[in-house]
Tab-separated table of N, CA and C in Angstrom:
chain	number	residue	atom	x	y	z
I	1	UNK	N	0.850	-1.184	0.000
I	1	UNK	CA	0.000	0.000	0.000
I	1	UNK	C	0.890	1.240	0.000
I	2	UNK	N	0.911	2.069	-0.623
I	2	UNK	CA	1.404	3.375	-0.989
I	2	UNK	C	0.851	3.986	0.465
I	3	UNK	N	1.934	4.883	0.704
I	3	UNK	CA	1.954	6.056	1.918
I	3	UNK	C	1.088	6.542	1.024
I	4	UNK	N	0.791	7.310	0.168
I	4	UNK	CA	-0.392	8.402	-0.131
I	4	UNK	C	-1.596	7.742	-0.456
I	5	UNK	N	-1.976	6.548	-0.437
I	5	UNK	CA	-3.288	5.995	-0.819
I	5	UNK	C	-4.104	6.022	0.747
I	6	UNK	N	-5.344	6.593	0.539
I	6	UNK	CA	-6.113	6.380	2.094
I	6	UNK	C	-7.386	5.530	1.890
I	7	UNK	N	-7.091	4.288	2.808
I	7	UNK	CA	-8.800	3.081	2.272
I	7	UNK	C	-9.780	3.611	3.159
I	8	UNK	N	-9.668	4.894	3.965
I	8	UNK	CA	-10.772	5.544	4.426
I	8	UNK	C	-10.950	7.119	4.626
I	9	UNK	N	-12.282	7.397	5.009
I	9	UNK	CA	-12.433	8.678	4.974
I	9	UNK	C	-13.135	8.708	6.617
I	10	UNK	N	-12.827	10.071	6.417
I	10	UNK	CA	-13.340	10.662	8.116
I	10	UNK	C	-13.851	12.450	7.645
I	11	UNK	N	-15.268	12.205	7.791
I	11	UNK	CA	-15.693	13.286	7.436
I	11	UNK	C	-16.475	13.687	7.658
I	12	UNK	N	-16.665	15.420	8.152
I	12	UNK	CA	-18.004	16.471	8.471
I	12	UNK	C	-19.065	16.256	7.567
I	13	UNK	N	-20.114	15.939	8.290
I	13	UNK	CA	-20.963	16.465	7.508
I	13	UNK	C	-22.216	17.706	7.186
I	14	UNK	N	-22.201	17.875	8.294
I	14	UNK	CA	-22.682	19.246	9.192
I	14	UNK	C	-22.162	19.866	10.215
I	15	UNK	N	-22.843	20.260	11.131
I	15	UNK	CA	-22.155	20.397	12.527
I	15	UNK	C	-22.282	19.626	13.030
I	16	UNK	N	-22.903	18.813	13.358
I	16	UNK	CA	-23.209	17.681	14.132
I	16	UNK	C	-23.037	16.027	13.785
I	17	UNK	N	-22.687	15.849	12.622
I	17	UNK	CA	-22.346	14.527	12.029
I	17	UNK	C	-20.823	14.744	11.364
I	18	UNK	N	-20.457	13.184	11.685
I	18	UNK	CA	-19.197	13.122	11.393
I	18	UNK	C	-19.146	11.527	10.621
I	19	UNK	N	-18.935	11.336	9.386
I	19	UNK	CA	-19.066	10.031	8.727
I	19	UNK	C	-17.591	9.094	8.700
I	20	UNK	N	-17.858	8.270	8.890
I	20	UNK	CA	-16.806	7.108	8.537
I	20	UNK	C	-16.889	5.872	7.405
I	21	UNK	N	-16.087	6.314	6.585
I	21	UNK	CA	-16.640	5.564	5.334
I	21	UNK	C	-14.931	4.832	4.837
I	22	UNK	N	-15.438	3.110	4.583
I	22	UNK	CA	-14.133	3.082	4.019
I	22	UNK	C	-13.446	1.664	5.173
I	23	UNK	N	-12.175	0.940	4.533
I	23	UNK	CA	-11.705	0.366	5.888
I	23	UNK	C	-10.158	1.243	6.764
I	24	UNK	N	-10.453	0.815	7.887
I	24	UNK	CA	-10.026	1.241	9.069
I	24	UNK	C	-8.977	-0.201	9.248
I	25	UNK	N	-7.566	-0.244	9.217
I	25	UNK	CA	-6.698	-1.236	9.515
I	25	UNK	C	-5.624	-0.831	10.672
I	26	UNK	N	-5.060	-1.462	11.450
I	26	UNK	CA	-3.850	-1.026	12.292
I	26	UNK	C	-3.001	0.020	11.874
I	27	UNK	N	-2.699	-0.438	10.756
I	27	UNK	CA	-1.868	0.888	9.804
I	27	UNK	C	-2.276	2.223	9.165
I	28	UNK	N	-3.540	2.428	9.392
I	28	UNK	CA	-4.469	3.375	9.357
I	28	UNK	C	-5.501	4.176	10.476
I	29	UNK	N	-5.034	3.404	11.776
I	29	UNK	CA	-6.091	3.481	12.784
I	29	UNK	C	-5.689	4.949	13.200
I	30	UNK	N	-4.659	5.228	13.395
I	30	UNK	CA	-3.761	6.171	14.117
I	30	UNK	C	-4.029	7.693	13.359
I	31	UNK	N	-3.935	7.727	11.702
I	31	UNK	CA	-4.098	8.598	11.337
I	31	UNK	C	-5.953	8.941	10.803
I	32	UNK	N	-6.551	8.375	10.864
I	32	UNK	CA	-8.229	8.122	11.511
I	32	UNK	C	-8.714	8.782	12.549
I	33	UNK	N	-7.858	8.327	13.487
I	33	UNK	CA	-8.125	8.979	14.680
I	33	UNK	C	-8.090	10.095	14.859
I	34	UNK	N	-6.697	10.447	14.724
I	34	UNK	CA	-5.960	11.971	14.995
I	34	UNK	C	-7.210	13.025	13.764
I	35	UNK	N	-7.540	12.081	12.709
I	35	UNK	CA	-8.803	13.211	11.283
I	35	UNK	C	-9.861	14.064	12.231
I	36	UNK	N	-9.957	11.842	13.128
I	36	UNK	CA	-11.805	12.646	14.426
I	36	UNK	C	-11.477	13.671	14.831
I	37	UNK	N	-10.657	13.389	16.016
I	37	UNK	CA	-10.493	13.844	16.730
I	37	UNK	C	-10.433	15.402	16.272
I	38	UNK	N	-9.652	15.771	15.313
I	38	UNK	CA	-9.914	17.330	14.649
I	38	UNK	C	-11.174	17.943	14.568
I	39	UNK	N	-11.864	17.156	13.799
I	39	UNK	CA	-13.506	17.348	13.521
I	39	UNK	C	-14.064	17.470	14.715
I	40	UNK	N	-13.914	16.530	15.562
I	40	UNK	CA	-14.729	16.991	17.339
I	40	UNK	C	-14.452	17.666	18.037
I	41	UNK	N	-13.219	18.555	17.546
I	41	UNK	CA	-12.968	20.359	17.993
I	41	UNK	C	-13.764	20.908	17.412
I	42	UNK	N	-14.096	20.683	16.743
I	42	UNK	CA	-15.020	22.088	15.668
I	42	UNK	C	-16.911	21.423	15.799
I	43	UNK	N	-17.110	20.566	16.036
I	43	UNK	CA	-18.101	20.376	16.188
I	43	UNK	C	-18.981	21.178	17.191
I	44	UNK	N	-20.299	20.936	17.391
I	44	UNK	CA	-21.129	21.780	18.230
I	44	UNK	C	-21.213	20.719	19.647
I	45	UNK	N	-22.232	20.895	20.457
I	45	UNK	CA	-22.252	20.633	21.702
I	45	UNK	C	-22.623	18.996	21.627
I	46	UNK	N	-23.171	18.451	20.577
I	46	UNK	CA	-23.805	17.146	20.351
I	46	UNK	C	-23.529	16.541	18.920
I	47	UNK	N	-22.698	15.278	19.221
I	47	UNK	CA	-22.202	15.116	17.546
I	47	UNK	C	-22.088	13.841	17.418
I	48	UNK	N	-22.996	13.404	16.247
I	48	UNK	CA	-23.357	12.052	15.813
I	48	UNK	C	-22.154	11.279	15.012
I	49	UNK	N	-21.590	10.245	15.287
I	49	UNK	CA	-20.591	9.433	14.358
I	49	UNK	C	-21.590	8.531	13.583
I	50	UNK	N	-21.544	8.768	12.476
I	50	UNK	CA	-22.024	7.531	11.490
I	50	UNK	C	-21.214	6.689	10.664
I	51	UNK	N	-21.460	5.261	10.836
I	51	UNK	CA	-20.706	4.334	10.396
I	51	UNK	C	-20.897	3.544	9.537
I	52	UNK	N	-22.175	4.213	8.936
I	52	UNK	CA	-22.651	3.449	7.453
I	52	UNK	C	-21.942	2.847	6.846
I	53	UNK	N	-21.163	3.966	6.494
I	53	UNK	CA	-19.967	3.490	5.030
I	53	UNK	C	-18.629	2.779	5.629
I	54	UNK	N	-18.654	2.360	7.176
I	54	UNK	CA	-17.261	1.736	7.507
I	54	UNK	C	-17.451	0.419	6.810
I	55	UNK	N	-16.066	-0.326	6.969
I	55	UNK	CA	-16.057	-1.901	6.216
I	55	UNK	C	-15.516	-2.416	7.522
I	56	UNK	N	-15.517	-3.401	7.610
I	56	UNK	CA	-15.266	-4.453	8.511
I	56	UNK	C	-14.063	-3.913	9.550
I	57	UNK	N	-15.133	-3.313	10.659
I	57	UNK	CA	-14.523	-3.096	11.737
I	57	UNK	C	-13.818	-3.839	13.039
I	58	UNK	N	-12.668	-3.727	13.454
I	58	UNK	CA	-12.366	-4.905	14.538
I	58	UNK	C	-12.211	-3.984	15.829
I	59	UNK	N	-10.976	-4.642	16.504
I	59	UNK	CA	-10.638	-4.051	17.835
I	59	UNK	C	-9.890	-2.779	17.459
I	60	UNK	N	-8.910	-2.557	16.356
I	60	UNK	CA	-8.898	-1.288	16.156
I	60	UNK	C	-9.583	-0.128	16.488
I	61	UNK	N	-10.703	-0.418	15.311
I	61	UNK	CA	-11.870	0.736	15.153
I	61	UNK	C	-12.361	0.958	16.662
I	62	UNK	N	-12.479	-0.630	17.480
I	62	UNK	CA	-13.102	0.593	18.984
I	62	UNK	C	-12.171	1.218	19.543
I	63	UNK	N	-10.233	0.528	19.502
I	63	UNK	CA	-9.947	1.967	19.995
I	63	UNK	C	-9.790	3.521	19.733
I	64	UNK	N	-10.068	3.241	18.665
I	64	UNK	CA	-9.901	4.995	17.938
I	64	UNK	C	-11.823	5.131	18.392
I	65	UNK	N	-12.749	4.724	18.418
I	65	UNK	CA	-13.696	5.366	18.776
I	65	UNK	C	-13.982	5.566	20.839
I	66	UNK	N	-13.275	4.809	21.399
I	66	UNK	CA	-13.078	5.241	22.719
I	66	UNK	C	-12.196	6.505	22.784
I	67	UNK	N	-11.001	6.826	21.823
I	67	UNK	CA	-9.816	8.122	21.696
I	67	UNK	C	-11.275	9.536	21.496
I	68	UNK	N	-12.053	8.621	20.489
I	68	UNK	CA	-13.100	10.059	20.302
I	68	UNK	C	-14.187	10.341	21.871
I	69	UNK	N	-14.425	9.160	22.153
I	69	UNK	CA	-15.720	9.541	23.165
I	69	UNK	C	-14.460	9.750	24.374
I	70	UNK	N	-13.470	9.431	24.578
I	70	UNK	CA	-12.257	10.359	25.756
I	70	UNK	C	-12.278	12.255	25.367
I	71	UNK	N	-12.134	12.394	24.149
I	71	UNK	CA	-11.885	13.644	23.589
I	71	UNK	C	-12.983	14.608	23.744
I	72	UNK	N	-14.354	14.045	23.222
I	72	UNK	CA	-15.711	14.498	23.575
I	72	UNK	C	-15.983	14.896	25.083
I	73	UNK	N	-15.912	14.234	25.697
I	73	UNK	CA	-15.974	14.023	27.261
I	73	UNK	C	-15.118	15.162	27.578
I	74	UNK	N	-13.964	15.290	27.150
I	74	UNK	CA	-13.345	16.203	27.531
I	74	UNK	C	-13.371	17.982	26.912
I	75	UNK	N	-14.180	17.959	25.805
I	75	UNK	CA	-15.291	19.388	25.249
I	75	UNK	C	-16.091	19.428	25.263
I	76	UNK	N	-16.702	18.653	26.327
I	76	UNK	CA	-17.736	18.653	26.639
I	76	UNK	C	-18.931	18.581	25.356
I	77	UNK	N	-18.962	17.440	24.856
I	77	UNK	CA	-19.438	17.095	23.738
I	77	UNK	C	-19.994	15.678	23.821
I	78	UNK	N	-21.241	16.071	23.554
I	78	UNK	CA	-22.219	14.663	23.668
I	78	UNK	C	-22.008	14.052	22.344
I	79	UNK	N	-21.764	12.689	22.546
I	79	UNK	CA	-20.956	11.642	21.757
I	79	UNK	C	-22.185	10.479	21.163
I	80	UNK	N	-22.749	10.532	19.931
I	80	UNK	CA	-23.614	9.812	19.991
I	80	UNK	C	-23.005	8.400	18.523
I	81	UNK	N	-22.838	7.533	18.647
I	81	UNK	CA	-22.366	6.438	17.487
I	81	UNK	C	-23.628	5.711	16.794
I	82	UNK	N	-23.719	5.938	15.561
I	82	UNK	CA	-24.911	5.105	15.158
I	82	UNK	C	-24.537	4.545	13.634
I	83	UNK	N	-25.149	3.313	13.362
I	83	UNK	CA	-25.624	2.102	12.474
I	83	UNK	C	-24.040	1.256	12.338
I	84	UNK	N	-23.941	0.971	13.484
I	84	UNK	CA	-22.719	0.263	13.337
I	84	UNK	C	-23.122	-1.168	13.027
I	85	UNK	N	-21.963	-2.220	12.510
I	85	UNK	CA	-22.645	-3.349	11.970
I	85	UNK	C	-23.256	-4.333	12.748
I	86	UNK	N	-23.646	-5.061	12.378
I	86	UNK	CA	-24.445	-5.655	13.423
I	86	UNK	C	-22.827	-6.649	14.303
I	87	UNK	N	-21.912	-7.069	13.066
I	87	UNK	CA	-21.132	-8.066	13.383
I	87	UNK	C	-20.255	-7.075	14.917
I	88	UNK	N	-19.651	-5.791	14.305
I	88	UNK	CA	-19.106	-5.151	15.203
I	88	UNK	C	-19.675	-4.604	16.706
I	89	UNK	N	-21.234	-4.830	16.906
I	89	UNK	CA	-21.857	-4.639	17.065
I	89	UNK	C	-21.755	-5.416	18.303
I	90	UNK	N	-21.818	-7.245	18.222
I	90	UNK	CA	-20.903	-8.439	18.519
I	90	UNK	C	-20.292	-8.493	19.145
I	91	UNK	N	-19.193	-7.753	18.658
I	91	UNK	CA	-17.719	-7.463	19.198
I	91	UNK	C	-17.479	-6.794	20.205
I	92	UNK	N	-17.815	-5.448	19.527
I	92	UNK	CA	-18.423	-4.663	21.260
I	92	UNK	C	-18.655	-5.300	22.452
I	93	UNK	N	-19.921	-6.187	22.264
I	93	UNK	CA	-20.635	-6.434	23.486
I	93	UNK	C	-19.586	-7.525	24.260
I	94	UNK	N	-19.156	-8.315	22.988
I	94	UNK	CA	-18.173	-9.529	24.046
I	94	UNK	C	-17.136	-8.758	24.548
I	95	UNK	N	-16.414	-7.833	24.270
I	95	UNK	CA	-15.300	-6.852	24.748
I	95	UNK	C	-16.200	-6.305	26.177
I	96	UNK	N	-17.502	-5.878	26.124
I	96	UNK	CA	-18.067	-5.645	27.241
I	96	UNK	C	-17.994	-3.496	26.963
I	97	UNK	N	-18.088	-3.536	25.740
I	97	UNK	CA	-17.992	-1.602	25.402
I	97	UNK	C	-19.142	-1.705	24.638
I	98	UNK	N	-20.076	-2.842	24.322
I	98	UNK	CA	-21.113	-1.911	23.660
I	98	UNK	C	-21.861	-0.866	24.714
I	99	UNK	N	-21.999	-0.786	26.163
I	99	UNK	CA	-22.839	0.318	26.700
I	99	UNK	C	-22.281	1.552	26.546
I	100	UNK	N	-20.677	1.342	26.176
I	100	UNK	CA	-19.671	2.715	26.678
I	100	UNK	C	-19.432	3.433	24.891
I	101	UNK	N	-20.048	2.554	24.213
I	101	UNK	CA	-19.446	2.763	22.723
I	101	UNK	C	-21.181	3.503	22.227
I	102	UNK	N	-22.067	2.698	22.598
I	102	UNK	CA	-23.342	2.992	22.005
I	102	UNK	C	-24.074	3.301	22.652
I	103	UNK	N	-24.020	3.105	24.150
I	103	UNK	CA	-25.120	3.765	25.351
I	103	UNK	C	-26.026	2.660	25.563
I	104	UNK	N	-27.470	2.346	26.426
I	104	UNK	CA	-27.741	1.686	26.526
I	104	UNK	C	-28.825	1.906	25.364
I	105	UNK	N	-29.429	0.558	24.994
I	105	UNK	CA	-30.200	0.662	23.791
I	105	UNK	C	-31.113	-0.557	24.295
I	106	UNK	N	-33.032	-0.252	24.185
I	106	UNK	CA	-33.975	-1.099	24.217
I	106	UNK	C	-33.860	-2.131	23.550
């Protein structure tokens, strides 16, 4: 893989949404992160991550999304994650972070 090729995107979409589209690998997690984390400075008081367009997320992807809900927490920024896959979804819960990743859900 070429240093200048990126297999994902991290991107505004308003003030309040922030999209993740694309795969997320070890070798990519780091500079992913550091994209959010930019975007959730500039965001408003409440800001939605959408994960539509991610591809097959592992233990990576939750730690760069715990780096965001640490960062939020700390601008005081309500952190909301939605349509994650069902598989990652899975994963979460056996790790024991789906309440801390997605909140509690009926």
């Amino acid at each position: 893989m070429s240093a200048q090729f990126k297999s994902f995107e991290v991107r505004q979409t308003d003030l309040q949404t922030i999209v993740v589209v694309g795969d997320i690998d070890a070798s990519s997690v780091v500079r992913a992160r550091e994209e959010g984390e930019m975007l959730l400075r500039s965001v408003g008081q409440v800001c939605t991550v959408d994960l539509t367009g991610l591809g097959p997320a592992n233990s990576v992807v939750m730690s760069m999304l715990l780096c965001w809900i640490r960062l939020a927490s700390a601008l005081s920024v309500e952190l909301c994650i939605i349509n994650e896959t069902r598989r990652f979804s899975e994963l979460c819960r056996v790790n024991g972070l789906d309440r801390i990743l997605f909140g509690p859900r009926g």
